[in-house]
Coordinates of C-alpha atoms in Angstrom, one line a residue:
X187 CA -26.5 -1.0 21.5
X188 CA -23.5 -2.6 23.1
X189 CA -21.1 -1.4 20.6
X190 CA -22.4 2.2 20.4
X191 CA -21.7 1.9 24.0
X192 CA -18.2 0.9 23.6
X193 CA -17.4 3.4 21.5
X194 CA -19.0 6.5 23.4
X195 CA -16.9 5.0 26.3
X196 CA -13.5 5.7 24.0
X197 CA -14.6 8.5 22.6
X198 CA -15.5 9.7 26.3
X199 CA -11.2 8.6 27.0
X200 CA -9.8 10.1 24.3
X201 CA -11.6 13.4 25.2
X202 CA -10.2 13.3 28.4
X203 CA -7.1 12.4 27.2
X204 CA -6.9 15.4 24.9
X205 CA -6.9 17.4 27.6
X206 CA -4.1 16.8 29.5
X207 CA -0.5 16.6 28.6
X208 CA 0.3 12.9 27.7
X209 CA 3.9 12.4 29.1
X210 CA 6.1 9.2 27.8
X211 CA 9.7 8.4 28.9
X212 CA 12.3 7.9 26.0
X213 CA 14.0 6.2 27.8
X214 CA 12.1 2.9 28.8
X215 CA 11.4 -0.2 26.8
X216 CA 8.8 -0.4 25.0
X217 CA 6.3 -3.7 23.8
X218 CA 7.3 -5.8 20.7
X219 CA 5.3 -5.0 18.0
X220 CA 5.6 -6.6 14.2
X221 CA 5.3 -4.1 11.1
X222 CA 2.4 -6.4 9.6
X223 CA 1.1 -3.8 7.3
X224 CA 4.4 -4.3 5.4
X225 CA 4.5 -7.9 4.8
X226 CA 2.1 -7.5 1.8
X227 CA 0.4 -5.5 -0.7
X228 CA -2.1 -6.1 -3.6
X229 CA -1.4 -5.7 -7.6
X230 CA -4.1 -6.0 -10.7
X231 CA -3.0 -8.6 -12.8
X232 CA 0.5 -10.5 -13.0
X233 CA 0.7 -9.6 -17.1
X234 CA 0.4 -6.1 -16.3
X235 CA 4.0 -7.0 -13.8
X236 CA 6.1 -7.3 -17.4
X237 CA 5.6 -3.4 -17.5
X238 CA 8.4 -0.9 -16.6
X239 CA 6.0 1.3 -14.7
X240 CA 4.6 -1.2 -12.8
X241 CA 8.2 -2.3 -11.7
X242 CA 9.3 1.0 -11.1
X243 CA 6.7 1.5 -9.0
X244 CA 6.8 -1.6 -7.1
X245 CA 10.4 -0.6 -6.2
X246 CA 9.6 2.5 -5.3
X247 CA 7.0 1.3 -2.8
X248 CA 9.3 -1.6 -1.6
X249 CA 12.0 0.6 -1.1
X250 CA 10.0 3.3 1.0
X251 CA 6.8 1.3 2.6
X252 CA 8.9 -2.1 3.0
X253 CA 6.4 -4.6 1.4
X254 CA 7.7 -8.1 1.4
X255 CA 5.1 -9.9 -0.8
X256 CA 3.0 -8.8 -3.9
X257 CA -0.2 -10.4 -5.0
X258 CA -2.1 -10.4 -7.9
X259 CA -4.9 -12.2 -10.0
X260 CA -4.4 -14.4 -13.2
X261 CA -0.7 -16.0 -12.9
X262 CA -2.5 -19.0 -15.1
X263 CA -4.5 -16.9 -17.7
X264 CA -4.1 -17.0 -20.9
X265 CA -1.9 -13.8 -21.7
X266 CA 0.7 -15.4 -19.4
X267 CA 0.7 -18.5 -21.6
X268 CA 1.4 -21.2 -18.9
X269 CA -0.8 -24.3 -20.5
X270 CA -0.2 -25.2 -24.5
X271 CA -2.5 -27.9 -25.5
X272 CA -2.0 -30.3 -28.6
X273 CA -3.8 -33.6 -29.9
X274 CA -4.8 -33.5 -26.5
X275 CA -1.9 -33.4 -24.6
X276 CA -0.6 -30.7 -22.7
X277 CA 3.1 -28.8 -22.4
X278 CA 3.8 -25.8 -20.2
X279 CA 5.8 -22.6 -20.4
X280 CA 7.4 -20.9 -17.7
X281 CA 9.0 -17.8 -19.3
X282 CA 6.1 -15.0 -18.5
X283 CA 5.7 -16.2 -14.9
X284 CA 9.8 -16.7 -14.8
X285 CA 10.0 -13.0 -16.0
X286 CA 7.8 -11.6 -13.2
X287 CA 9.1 -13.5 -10.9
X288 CA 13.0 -12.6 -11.6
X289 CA 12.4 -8.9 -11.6
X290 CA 9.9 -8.9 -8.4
X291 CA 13.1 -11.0 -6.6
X292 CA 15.2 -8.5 -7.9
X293 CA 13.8 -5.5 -6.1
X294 CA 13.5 -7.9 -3.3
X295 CA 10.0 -8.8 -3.4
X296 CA 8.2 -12.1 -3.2
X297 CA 5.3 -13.3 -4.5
X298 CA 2.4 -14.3 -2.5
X299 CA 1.1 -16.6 -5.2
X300 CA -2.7 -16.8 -6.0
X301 CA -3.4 -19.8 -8.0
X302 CA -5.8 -18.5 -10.7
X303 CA -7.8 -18.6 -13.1
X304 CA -8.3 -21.5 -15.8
X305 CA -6.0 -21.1 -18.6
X306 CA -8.3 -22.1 -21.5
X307 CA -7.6 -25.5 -22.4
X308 CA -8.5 -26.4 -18.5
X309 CA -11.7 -24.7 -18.0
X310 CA -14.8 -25.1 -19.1
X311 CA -16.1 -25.0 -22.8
X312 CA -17.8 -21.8 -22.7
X313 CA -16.4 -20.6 -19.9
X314 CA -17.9 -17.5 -18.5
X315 CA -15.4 -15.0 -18.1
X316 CA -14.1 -12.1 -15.8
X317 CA -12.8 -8.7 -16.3
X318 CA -12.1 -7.5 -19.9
X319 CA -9.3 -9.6 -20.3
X320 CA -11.4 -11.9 -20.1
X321 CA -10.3 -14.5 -17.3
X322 CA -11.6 -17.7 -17.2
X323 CA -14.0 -19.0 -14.1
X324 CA -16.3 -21.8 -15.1
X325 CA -14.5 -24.8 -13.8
X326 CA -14.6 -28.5 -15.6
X327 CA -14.0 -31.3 -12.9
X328 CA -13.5 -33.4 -15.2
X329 CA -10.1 -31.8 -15.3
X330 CA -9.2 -31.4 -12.2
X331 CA -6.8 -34.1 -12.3
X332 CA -5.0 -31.8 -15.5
X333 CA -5.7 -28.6 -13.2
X334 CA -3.4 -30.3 -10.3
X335 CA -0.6 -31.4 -12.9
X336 CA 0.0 -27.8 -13.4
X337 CA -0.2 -26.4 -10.0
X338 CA 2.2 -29.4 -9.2
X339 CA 4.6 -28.5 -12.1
X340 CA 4.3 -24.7 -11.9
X341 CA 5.4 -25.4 -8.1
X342 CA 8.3 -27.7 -8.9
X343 CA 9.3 -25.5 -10.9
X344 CA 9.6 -22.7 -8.6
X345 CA 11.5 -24.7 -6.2
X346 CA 13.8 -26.0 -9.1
X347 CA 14.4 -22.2 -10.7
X348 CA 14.9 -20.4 -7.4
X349 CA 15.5 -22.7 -4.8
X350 CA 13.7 -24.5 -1.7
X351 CA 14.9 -22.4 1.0
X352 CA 13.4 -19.3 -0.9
X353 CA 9.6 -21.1 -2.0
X354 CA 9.7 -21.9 1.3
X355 CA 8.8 -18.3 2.4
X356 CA 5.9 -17.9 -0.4
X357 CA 2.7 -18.3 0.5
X358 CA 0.0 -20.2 -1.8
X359 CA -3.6 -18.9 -2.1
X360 CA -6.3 -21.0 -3.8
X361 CA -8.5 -18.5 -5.9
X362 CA -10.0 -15.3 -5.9
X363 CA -13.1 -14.3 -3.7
X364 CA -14.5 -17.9 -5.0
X365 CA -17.8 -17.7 -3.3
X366 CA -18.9 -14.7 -5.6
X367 CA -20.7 -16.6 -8.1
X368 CA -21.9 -13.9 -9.9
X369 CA -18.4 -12.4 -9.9
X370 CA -15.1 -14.7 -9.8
X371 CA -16.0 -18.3 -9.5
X372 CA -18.9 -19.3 -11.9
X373 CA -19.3 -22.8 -9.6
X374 CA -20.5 -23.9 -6.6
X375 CA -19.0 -24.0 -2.8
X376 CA -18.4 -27.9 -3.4
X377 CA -16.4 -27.2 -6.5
X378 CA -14.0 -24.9 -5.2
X379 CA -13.8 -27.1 -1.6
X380 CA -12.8 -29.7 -4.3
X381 CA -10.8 -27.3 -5.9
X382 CA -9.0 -26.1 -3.3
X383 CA -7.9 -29.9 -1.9
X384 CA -6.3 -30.7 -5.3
X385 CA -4.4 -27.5 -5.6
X386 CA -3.0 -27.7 -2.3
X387 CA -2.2 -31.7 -2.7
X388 CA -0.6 -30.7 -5.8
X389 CA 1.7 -28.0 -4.2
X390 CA 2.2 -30.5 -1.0
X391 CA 3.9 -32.9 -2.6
X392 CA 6.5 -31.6 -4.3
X393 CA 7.3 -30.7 -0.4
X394 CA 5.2 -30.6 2.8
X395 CA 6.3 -28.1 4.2
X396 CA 5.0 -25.1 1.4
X397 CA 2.9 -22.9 3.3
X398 CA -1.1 -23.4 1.7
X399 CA -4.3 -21.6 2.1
X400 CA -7.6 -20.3 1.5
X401 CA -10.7 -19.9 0.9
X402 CA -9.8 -15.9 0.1
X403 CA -13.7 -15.1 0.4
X404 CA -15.2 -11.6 -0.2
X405 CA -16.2 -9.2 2.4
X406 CA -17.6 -9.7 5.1
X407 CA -21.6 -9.8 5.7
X408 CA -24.6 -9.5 7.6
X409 CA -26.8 -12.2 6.4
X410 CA -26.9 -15.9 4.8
X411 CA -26.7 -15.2 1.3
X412 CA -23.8 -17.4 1.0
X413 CA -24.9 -20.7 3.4
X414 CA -25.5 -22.3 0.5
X415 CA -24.2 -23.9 -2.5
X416 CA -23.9 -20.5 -4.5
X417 CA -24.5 -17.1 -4.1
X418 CA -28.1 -16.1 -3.8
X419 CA -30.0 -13.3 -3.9
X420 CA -32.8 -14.2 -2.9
X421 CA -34.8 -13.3 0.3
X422 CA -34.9 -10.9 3.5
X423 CA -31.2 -9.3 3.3
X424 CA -31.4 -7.3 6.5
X425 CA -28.6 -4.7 5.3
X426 CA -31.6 -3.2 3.6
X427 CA -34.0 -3.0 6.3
X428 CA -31.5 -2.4 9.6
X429 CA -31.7 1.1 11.1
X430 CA -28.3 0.8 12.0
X431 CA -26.1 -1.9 10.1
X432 CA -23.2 -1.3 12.4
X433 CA -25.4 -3.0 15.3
X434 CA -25.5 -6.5 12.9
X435 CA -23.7 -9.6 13.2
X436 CA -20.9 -9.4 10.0
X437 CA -19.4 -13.0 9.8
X438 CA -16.9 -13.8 7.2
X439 CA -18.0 -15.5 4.0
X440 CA -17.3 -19.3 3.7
X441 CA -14.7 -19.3 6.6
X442 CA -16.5 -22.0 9.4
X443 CA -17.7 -24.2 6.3
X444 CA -14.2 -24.0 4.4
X445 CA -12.3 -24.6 8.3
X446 CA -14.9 -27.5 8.7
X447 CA -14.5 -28.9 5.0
X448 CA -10.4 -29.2 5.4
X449 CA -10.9 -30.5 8.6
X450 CA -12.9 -33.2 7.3
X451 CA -10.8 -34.2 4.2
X452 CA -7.3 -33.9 6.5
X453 CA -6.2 -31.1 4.3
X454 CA -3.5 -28.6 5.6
X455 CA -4.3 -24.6 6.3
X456 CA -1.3 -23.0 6.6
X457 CA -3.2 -19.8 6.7
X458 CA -6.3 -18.6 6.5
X459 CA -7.4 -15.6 3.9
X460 CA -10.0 -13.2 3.6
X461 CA -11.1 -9.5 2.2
X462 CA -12.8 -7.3 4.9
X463 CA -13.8 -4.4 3.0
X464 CA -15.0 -2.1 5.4
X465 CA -18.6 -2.2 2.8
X466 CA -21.4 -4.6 1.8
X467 CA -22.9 -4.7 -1.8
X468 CA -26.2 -6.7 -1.6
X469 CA -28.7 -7.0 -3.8
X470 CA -32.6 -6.0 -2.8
X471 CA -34.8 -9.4 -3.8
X472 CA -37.5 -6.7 -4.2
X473 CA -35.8 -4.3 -7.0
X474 CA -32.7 -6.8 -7.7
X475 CA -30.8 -3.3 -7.3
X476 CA -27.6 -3.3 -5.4
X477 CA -26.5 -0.5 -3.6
X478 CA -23.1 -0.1 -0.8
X479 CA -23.0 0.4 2.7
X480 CA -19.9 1.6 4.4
X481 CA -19.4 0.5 8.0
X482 CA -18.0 2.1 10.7
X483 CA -14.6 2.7 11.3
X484 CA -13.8 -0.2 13.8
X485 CA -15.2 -2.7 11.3
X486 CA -12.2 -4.1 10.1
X487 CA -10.7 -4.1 13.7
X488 CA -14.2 -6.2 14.2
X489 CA -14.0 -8.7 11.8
X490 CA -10.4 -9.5 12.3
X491 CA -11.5 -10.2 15.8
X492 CA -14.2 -12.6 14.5
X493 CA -11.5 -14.1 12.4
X494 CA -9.4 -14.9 15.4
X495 CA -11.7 -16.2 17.2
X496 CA -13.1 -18.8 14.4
X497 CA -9.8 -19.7 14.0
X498 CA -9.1 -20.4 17.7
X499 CA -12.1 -22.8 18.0
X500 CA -11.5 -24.8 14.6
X501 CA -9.1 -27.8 13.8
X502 CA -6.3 -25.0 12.7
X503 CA -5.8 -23.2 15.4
X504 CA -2.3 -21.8 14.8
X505 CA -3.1 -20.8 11.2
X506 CA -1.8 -17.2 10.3
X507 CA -4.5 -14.6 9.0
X508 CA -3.4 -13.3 5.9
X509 CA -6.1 -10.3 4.7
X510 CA -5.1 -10.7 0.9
X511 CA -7.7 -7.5 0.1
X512 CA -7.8 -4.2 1.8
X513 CA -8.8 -0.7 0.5
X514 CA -11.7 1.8 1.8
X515 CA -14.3 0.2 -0.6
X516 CA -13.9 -2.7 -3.5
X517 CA -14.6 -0.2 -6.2
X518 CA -12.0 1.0 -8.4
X519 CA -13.9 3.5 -9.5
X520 CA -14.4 5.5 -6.5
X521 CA -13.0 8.8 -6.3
X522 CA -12.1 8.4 -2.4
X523 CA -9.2 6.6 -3.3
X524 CA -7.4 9.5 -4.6
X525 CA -8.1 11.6 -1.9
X526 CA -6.7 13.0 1.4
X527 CA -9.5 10.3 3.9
X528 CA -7.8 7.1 3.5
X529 CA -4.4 7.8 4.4
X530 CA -6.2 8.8 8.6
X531 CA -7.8 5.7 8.1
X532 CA -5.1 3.5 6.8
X533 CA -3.2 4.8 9.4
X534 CA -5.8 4.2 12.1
X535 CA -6.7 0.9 11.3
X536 CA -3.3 -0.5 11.1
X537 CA -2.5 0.6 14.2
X538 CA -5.8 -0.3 15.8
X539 CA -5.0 -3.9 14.7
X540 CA -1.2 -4.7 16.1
X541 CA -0.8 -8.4 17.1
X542 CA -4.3 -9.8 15.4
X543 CA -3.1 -10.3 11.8
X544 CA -0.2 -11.3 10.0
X545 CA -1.1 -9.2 7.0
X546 CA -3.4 -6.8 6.0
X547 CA -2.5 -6.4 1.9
X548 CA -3.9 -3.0 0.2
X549 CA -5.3 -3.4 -2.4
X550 CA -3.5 -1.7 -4.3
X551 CA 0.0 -0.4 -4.5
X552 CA -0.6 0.8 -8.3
X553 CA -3.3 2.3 -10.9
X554 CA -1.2 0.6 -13.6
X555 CA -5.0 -1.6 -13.1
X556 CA -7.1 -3.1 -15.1
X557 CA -9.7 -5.1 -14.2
X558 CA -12.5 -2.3 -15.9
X559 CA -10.1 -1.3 -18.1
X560 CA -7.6 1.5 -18.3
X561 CA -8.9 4.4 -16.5
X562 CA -10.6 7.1 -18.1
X563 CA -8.7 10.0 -16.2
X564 CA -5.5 10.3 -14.7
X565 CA -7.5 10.1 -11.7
X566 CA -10.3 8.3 -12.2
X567 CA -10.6 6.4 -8.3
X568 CA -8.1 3.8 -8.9
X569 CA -7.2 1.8 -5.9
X570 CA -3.9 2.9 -6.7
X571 CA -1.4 4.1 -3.9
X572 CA 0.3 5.4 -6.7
X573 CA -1.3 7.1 -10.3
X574 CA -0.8 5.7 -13.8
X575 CA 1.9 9.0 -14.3
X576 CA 3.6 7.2 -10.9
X577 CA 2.5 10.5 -9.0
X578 CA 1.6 9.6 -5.5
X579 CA -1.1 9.3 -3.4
X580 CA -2.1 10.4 0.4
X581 CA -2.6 6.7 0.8
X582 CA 1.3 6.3 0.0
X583 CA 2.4 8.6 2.6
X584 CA 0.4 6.7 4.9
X585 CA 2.1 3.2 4.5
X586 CA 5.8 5.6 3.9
X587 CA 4.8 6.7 7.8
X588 CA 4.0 3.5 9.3
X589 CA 7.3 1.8 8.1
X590 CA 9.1 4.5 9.6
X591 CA 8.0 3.6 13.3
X592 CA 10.5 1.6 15.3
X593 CA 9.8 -2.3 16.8
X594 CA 8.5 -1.0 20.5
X595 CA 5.4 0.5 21.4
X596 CA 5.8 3.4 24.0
X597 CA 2.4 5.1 23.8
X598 CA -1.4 4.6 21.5
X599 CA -4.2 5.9 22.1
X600 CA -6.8 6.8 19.0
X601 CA -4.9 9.6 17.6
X602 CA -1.4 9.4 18.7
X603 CA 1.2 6.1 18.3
X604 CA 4.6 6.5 20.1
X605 CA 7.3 3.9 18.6
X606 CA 11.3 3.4 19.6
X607 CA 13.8 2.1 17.7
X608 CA 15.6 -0.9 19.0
X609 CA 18.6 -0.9 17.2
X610 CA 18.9 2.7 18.3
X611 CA 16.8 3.9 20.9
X612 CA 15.4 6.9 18.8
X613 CA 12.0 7.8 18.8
X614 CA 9.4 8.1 16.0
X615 CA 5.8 9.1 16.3
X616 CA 2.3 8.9 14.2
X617 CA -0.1 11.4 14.8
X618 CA -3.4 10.8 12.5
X619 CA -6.9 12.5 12.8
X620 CA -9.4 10.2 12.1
X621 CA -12.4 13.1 12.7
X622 CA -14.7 11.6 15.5
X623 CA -17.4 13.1 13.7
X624 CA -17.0 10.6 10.7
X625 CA -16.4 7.4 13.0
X626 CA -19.6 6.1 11.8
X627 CA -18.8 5.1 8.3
X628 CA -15.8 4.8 6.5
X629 CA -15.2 7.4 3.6
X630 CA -16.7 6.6 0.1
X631 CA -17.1 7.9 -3.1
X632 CA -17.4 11.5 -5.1
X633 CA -20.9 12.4 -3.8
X634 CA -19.9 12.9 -0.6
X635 CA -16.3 14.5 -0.8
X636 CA -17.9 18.2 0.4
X637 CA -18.4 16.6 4.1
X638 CA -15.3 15.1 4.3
X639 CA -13.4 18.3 3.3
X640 CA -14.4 19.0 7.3
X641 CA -14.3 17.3 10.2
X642 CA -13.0 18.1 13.6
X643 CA -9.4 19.2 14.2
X644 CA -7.6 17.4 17.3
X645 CA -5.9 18.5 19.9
X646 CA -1.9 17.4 20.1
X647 CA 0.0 17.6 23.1
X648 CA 2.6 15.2 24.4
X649 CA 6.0 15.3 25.7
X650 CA 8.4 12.8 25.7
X651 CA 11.1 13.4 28.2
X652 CA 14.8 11.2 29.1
X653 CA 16.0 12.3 25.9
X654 CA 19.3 13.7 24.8
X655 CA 19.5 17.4 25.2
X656 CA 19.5 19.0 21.8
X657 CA 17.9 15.7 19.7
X658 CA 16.1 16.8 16.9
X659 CA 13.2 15.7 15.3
X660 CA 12.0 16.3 11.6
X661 CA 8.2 16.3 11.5
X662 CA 6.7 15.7 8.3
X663 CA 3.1 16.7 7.6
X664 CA 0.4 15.3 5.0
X665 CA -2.8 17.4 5.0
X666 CA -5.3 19.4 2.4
X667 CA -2.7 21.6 1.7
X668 CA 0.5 19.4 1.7
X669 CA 0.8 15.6 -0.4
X670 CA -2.7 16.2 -1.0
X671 CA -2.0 15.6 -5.1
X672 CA -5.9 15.3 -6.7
X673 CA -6.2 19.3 -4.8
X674 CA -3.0 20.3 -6.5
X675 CA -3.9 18.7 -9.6
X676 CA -7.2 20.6 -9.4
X677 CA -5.7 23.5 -8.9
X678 CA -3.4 23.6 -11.9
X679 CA -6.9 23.5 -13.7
X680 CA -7.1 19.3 -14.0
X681 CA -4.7 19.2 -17.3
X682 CA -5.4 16.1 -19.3
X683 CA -3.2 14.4 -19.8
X684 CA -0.1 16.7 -18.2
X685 CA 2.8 17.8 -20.1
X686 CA 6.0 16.1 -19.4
X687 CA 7.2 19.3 -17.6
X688 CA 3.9 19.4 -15.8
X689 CA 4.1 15.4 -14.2
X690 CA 7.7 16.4 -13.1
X691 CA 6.5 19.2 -11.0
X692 CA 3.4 17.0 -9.7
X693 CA 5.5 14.4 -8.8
X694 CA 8.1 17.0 -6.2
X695 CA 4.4 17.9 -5.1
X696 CA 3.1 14.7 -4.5
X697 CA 6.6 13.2 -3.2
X698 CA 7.6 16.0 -0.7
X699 CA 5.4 17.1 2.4
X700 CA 5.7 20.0 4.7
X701 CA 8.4 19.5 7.2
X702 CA 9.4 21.3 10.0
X703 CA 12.8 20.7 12.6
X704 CA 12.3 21.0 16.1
X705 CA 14.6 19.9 19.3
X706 CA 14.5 18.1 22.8
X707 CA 15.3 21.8 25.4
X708 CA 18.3 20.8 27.7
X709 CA 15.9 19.2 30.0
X710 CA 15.8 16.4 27.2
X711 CA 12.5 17.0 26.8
X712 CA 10.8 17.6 23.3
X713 CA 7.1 19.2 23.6
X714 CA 4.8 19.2 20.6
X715 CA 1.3 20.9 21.4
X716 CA -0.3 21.6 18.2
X717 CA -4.0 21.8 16.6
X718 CA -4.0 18.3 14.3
X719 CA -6.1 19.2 11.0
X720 CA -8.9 16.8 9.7
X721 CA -8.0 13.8 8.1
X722 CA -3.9 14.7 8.7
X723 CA -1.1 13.0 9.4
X724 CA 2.3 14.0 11.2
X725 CA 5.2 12.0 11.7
X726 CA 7.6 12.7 14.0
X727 CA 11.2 11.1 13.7
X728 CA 14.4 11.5 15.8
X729 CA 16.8 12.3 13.4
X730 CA 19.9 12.3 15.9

């Protein structure tokens, strides 16, 4: 009840809020903030990097969102051909990895480097796989020892190829959501504890000062189903039976046992990582059905709270957060992705959370994707900020806007985030409706797209005054009618696949937003009062 009370309380504020005129001074200087939601973003698979559209689009992203770092699954799998066995010895081979690595560099990216999965002749005979590529995740401990060689080698020779100074900055991640048994690690907690302390020896010692981490668990949950050694599915899972889940205690998955473990063994955690889906997929012991529950829209705000905290009370305290996995659901198959929803809440969320994480990675920046295969339509629910045809999403606008806001916070409340420039002293703003209304669970899947069609509008009106008589601002504004690509698409009649002609004029659709011009009076005053539409987003930048 506590938190329904917290939030009726700030839904109580912002109502009052609305209805007054929010003043801020241009002039003043505002609080530090970091652009966090830039410092990393997810990718598929690192074969699927050696593509041209995958690069294109990666530069595109990098050159108007401003990620840093790129992450992806399977840098050791067999299509990037890193482990050659013979008579029982083993060589390795850079070039697929050295390939990747060159061109992400080039288009200044880094990696943030997930060490996965078994190339073949280091896992386990019959491995169970992953994915339809088929990744490997059944590990063989008797090979561990061969499993830290390569980490150890594949890490010397990063430093070798591009420099210590430059590694340095990378960031090295042990696995892939580890403790989903029935999904990415086909062993038990021990194992990848195990695991984990040989893969981060290995890349400790060719220098100590290589920044390590882990356990990159799942979402977040409300129950015990993984205390133990492996995932079970077994017993009372109270997600099924609670008449409100958002009143439950989510923890993270494996985080206090993992913090616990490494303090034990005197292994380092550079930083801690983590996926908090804003959803929870159990099972039912009863049926053995699954079936996903979205949580409210302060979830992720909530369990990178938890995080913080853990982290503050365990051996490692200074350890960064890195969120290696973000999107409205895990799915890549839900149709919400490609909608107008998720850029409110990216929006909302991001700013919700200044100062508690270093990272929050989407998951992810492209639909060039394929852990299910290649998808079925050119919109087919890809996690994708950007389509296979490299037409953009409303989720792409969303990170665009956010890296446009300055380094100093003037003004936030739940709908509204004031920013200055430092080097510059101009102004840019964020206005997002998140609709009240929908607060209670986070958008999901084609089924429900009618209701969030509606929503609420939002009242805007601010003024921001000490400004140079005559500045300008250009606002720029995503909503059902503008950036809103799957409506456009539909509207053309859903051509599949579009003509050449056809993805050029998608793409000036997709890329270009309504704008609008408007100027500070003489007073140096610039008013905007304006009804904010359902799940839109306006940014308003000083332009001079």
């Amino acid at each position: 009840m506590k938190k329904i009370a917290v939030t009726l309380v700030a839904i109580l504020a912002v109502l009052t809020v609305n209805a007054q005129d929010i003043k801020i001074d241009g002039k003043k200087t505002g609080e530090k903030f970091e652009h966090f939601w830039s410092k990393s973003v997810g990718a598929g698979r690192a074969n699927e990097g050696l593509r041209a559209g995958w690069l294109e689009q990666l530069q595109k992203v990098q050159e108007n969102c401003g990620f840093e770092f790129v992450r992806f699954h399977g840098i050791f799998h067999d299509d990037m051909f890193p482990v050659f066995e013979k008579d029982g010895k083993y060589t390795y081979n850079w070039q697929y990895i050295d390939d990747l690595f060159d061109r992400m560099l080039d288009l200044n990216v880094r990696p943030f480097v997930e060490l996965a999965f078994f190339p073949t002749p280091l896992a386990a005979k019959n491995s169970k796989t992953q994915f339809w590529w088929k990744a490997n995740i059944t590990p063989d401990e008797s090979k561990y020892n061969e499993w830290h060689n390569l980490v150890k080698a594949f890490t010397q020779h990063c430093v070798d190829r591009y420099g210590i100074d430059e590694v340095l900055t990378w960031y090295f991640e042990v696995w892939n959501e580890p403790n989903l048994h029935y999904g990415f690690f086909d062993g038990t907690k021990s194992q990848y504890f195990e695991l984990y302390k040989q893969s981060v020896l290995a890349v400790r010692s060719v220098d100590d000062r290589l920044k390590v981490g882990g356990p990159s668990s799942s979402n977040f949950v409300a129950d015990g189903r993984y205390n133990g050694e492996v995932e079970s599915r077994d017993g009372d899972l109270i997600t099924f039976t609670a008449d409100n889940i958002n009143e439950l205690e989510w923890k993270g998955s494996w985080i206090v046992d993992f913090l616990e473990y490494c303090e034990k063994e005197k292994l380092p955690v550079d930083f801690v990582s983590t996926h908090p889906y804003p959803t929870d997929y159990p099972f039912n012991p009863t049926t053995g059905k699954g079936k996903d529950f979205s949580r409210y829209v302060n979830s992720t705000k909530d369990d990178i709270e938890w995080l913080n905290k853990t982290i503050k009370n365990s051996a490692f305290p200074n350890a960064e957060i890195h969120l290696t996995e973000w999107n409205t659901s895990p799915n890549s198959r839900d149709a919400m992705h490609d909608f107008l929803p998720p850029a409110a809440y990216i929006t909302k969320v991001n700013l919700d959370c200044i100062g508690l994480t270093n990272s929050l990675a989407f998951w992810t920046f492209t639909d060039i994707f394929e852990e299910k295969g290649g998808g079925e339509s050119i919109f087919h629910g890809g996690f994708g900020m950007i389509n296979y045809q490299g037409l953009v999403k409303p989720s792409y606008h969303a990170y665009r806007m956010l890296h446009q806001l300055g380094d100093e916070k003037l003004f936030k409340n739940d709908y509204l985030f004031v920013s200055k420039k430092s080097e510059n002293g101009k102004i840019v703003a964020l206005a997002y409706n998140y609709p009240e209304d929908h607060y209670n669970a986070v958008p999901s899947s084609i089924k429900k797209i009618d209701k969030y069609e509606n929503g609420k509008t939002r009242p805007l009106n601010f003024t921001v005054h000490n400004l140079k008589p005559g500045a300008q601002f250009k606002l720029e504004i995503l909503d059902k009618n503008h950036g809103n690509i799957y409506n456009f698409w539909e509207e053309m009649g859903k051509p599949e696949p579009p003509t050449r002609e056809q993805i050029k004029v998608m793409k000036q659709y997709a890329d270009n937003l309504k704008t609008e011009l408007v100027t500070a009076g003489k007073n140096g005053a610039l008013k905007i009062n304006r009804e904010l539409a359902p799940w839109s987003l306006v940014l308003i930048e000083q332009v001079n």
